[in-house]
Short mmCIF file of C-alpha atoms in Angstrom, two decimals:
data_model
loop_
_atom_site.label_atom_id
_atom_site.label_comp_id
_atom_site.label_asym_id
_atom_site.label_seq_id
_atom_site.Cartn_x
_atom_site.Cartn_y
_atom_site.Cartn_z
CA PRO H 1 75.59 120.45 84.54
CA LEU H 2 74.09 118.81 87.64
CA GLY H 3 71.29 117.45 85.46
CA TYR H 4 73.69 114.64 84.49
CA GLY H 5 74.30 111.60 86.71
CA PHE H 6 78.05 111.53 86.08
CA MET H 7 78.35 115.12 87.36
CA TRP H 8 76.65 114.17 90.64
CA ARG H 9 78.86 111.11 91.04
CA GLY H 10 81.96 113.19 90.38
CA LEU H 11 80.82 115.84 92.86
CA LEU H 12 80.07 113.30 95.60
CA ALA H 13 83.39 111.52 95.03
CA SER H 14 85.28 114.83 95.19
CA LEU H 15 83.55 115.83 98.44
CA MET H 16 84.29 112.50 100.11
CA VAL H 17 87.90 112.42 98.94
CA GLY H 18 88.38 116.02 100.08
CA VAL H 19 87.16 115.20 103.59
CA ILE H 20 89.05 111.90 103.94
CA CYS H 21 92.39 113.14 102.58
CA SER H 22 92.32 116.39 104.54
CA THR H 23 91.39 114.77 107.86
CA LEU H 24 94.17 112.19 107.62
CA GLY H 25 96.43 114.90 106.20
CA THR H 26 96.53 116.61 109.60
CA TYR H 27 98.63 113.71 110.93
CA VAL H 28 100.73 113.73 107.76
CA ILE H 29 101.52 117.41 108.40
CA LEU H 30 102.11 117.08 112.14
CA GLN H 31 104.50 114.14 111.74
CA GLY H 32 106.36 115.56 108.74
CA MET H 33 105.27 112.74 106.42
CA ALA H 34 104.47 114.76 103.30
CA PHE H 35 107.27 113.10 101.32
CA PHE H 36 105.95 109.69 102.40
CA GLY H 37 102.49 110.51 101.04
CA ASP H 38 103.92 111.65 97.71
CA ALA H 39 106.18 108.63 97.40
CA LEU H 40 103.44 106.15 98.29
CA SER H 41 101.02 107.60 95.76
CA HIS H 42 103.60 106.96 93.03
CA ALA H 43 104.78 103.62 94.40
CA ILE H 44 101.38 101.94 93.97
CA LEU H 45 101.59 102.23 90.19
CA PRO H 46 102.91 98.64 89.76
CA GLY H 47 99.89 97.34 91.68
CA VAL H 48 97.51 99.20 89.41
CA VAL H 49 99.18 97.90 86.26
CA LEU H 50 99.37 94.34 87.63
CA ALA H 51 95.66 94.42 88.52
CA TYR H 52 94.86 95.64 85.00
CA LEU H 53 96.94 92.88 83.39
CA MET H 54 95.37 90.21 85.63
CA GLY H 55 91.84 91.48 85.06
CA TRP H 56 91.31 92.45 88.71
CA PRO H 57 89.67 95.66 89.97
CA LEU H 58 92.39 98.34 89.88
CA ALA H 59 91.73 99.33 93.50
CA VAL H 60 92.58 95.80 94.68
CA GLY H 61 96.05 95.85 93.13
CA ALA H 62 96.66 99.39 94.33
CA LEU H 63 95.59 98.53 97.89
CA ILE H 64 97.77 95.41 98.12
CA VAL H 65 100.89 97.13 96.79
CA GLY H 66 100.16 100.30 98.77
CA VAL H 67 99.95 98.46 102.09
CA LEU H 68 103.03 96.34 101.33
CA THR H 69 105.00 99.45 100.32
CA ALA H 70 103.96 101.30 103.48
CA LEU H 71 105.00 98.37 105.66
CA GLY H 72 108.25 98.00 103.71
CA ILE H 73 109.18 101.64 104.24
CA GLY H 74 108.32 101.34 107.92
CA ALA H 75 110.43 98.18 108.31
CA LEU H 76 113.44 99.70 106.51
CA SER H 77 113.40 102.88 108.57
CA GLN H 78 112.80 101.05 111.88
CA ARG H 79 115.97 98.99 111.45
CA GLY H 80 118.01 102.15 111.81
CA GLU H 81 120.50 101.29 109.07
CA VAL H 82 118.72 103.57 106.60
CA ARG H 83 117.04 106.88 107.44
CA GLU H 84 113.33 107.08 106.76
CA ASP H 85 113.60 109.67 103.98
CA THR H 86 116.27 107.52 102.30
CA ALA H 87 114.09 104.40 102.56
CA ILE H 88 111.16 106.33 101.10
CA GLY H 89 113.29 107.61 98.21
CA ILE H 90 114.60 104.12 97.39
CA ILE H 91 111.20 102.41 97.37
CA PHE H 92 109.52 105.39 95.65
CA ALA H 93 111.99 105.43 92.74
CA GLY H 94 112.15 101.65 92.39
CA SER H 95 108.39 101.06 92.51
CA PHE H 96 107.54 103.92 90.17
CA ALA H 97 110.17 102.77 87.68
CA LEU H 98 108.78 99.23 87.82
CA GLY H 99 105.27 100.59 87.27
CA VAL H 100 106.32 102.61 84.22
CA ALA H 101 108.17 99.58 82.79
CA MET H 102 105.07 97.43 83.26
CA LEU H 103 102.91 100.19 81.82
CA SER H 104 104.96 100.19 78.61
CA THR H 105 103.85 96.59 77.97
CA VAL H 106 100.19 97.66 77.83
CA ARG H 107 99.41 98.69 74.26
CA SER H 108 96.21 100.54 75.12
CA TYR H 109 97.87 102.51 77.95
CA ALA H 110 96.77 105.92 76.70
CA VAL H 111 93.12 104.94 76.83
CA ASP H 112 92.99 102.66 79.84
CA LEU H 113 95.49 103.77 82.46
CA ALA H 114 96.25 107.46 81.91
CA HIS H 115 93.48 108.35 84.37
CA ILE H 116 95.44 106.64 87.15
CA LEU H 117 98.12 109.30 86.80
CA PHE H 118 95.80 112.28 86.45
CA GLY H 119 92.42 111.09 87.73
CA ASP H 120 89.12 110.89 85.88
CA VAL H 121 86.56 112.54 88.12
CA LEU H 122 83.80 112.41 85.50
CA GLY H 123 84.34 108.68 85.05
CA VAL H 124 83.42 107.78 88.64
CA SER H 125 80.94 104.89 88.68
CA THR H 126 78.41 103.94 91.34
CA SER H 127 80.67 101.08 92.49
CA ASP H 128 83.56 103.56 92.76
CA LEU H 129 81.39 105.73 95.01
CA TRP H 130 80.62 102.80 97.30
CA THR H 131 84.33 101.88 97.44
CA ILE H 132 85.27 105.45 98.37
CA PHE H 133 82.50 105.56 100.97
CA GLY H 134 83.35 102.18 102.51
CA LEU H 135 87.13 102.56 102.74
CA GLY H 136 86.82 106.25 103.63
CA THR H 137 84.47 105.46 106.50
CA LEU H 138 86.94 102.84 107.73
CA VAL H 139 89.77 105.41 107.72
CA LEU H 140 87.72 108.07 109.53
CA LEU H 141 86.40 105.61 112.14
CA THR H 142 89.95 104.46 112.87
CA ILE H 143 91.06 108.07 113.34
CA ILE H 144 88.14 108.72 115.71
CA LEU H 145 88.58 105.52 117.76
CA LEU H 146 92.35 106.00 118.16
CA TYR H 147 92.22 109.79 118.47
CA LYS H 148 93.96 110.04 121.87
CA GLU H 149 96.70 107.56 120.98
CA LEU H 150 97.46 109.18 117.62
CA LEU H 151 97.37 112.62 119.28
CA VAL H 152 100.07 111.62 121.78
CA LEU H 153 102.14 109.97 119.05
CA ALA H 154 101.93 113.08 116.85
CA PHE H 155 102.93 115.63 119.49
CA ASP H 156 105.12 113.68 121.93
CA PRO H 157 106.46 110.26 120.81
CA THR H 158 108.52 109.99 124.01
CA LEU H 159 105.39 110.30 126.14
CA ALA H 160 103.77 107.60 124.01
CA VAL H 161 106.58 105.23 125.02
CA VAL H 162 106.32 106.25 128.69
CA LEU H 163 102.56 105.60 128.63
CA ARG H 164 103.28 102.17 127.15
CA LEU H 165 101.24 102.90 124.05
CA PRO H 166 101.91 100.54 121.11
CA ALA H 167 103.87 103.26 119.30
CA LYS H 168 105.30 100.99 116.60
CA PHE H 169 101.88 99.48 115.84
CA LEU H 170 100.30 102.95 115.67
CA ARG H 171 103.04 104.13 113.34
CA TYR H 172 102.48 101.21 110.98
CA LEU H 173 98.72 101.70 111.20
CA LEU H 174 99.09 105.34 110.18
CA LEU H 175 101.18 104.28 107.18
CA VAL H 176 98.50 101.76 106.18
CA LEU H 177 95.77 104.40 106.56
CA ILE H 178 97.68 106.70 104.22
CA ALA H 179 97.95 103.85 101.70
CA VAL H 180 94.20 103.16 101.90
CA THR H 181 93.41 106.87 101.52
CA ILE H 182 95.56 107.10 98.41
CA VAL H 183 93.78 104.12 96.86
CA VAL H 184 90.41 105.72 97.69
CA SER H 185 91.46 108.92 95.93
CA LEU H 186 93.01 107.43 92.78
CA GLN H 187 89.93 107.62 90.57
CA THR H 188 89.15 111.20 91.54
CA VAL H 189 92.51 113.03 91.73
CA GLY H 190 95.04 110.52 90.40
CA VAL H 191 98.64 110.01 91.43
CA ALA H 192 99.81 113.46 90.35
CA LEU H 193 97.44 115.45 92.59
CA MET H 194 97.42 113.10 95.56
CA LEU H 195 100.00 115.06 97.56
CA ALA H 196 98.05 118.28 97.07
CA MET H 197 94.92 116.75 98.61
CA LEU H 198 96.80 115.23 101.55
CA VAL H 199 98.94 118.23 102.43
CA THR H 200 97.50 121.56 101.26
CA PRO H 201 94.16 121.67 103.17
CA ALA H 202 95.82 120.41 106.36
CA ALA H 203 98.68 122.90 106.03
CA ALA H 204 96.21 125.76 105.57
CA ALA H 205 94.18 124.56 108.59
CA GLN H 206 97.34 124.44 110.71
CA LEU H 207 97.87 128.16 110.08
CA LEU H 208 94.30 128.97 111.11
CA THR H 209 93.79 126.81 114.23
CA ARG H 210 95.53 125.79 117.46
CA ARG H 211 93.68 122.60 118.42
CA LEU H 212 93.73 119.28 116.58
CA PRO H 213 89.93 118.65 116.39
CA THR H 214 89.41 122.18 115.01
CA MET H 215 92.30 121.66 112.61
CA MET H 216 90.71 118.44 111.31
CA VAL H 217 87.30 120.04 110.76
CA THR H 218 88.85 123.10 109.09
CA ALA H 219 91.05 120.93 106.86
CA ALA H 220 88.07 118.76 105.88
CA THR H 221 86.04 121.87 105.01
CA ILE H 222 88.85 123.31 102.89
CA GLY H 223 89.40 119.93 101.21
CA ALA H 224 85.70 119.57 100.39
CA LEU H 225 85.59 123.09 98.95
#
């Protein structure tokens, strides 16, 4: 099978997505944000459909709506009037419903957009690979550069405030990173399997390790496998 170019592209995309999702997934697990990841992966559907209707690259629409949704959930929950899980549920249901309604206006939906829901790993193009590599590298570099700050925020939010770390900014940044990671993974695993890639390898690594760097490496290895 590896004699075919599309198999190599699919394999490389899967490996990169496995590493990126699993590494960021450690923070998703530690901060109890699994529901957020699931909701956000579904909430970007309107952006994908809008990009398709406008003739834009699908990743552009998904990225714009994903970031806006992440910031919207953060803003709603920060106000204190609505709990975070409630805010997530409201935006998740509303956005996904809007996406499905928009999807019904596309006559060729079955051919063109079904892979957004379920992924199309064998349809990964060279440009898709470069997009995954570029955005994925950005996510991983951000995690590395802000490792200490995100570590404190994950394990002791009160200490983060005492140390005068920009806790709110870091929280929003983490939400945006999750949105970017979901967009990166759309072509390979689709909306339906996104939560599995974000949560399962990191959850398994948490059972096997006791230190965050080791947990990240273990999660990335499991995700790649």
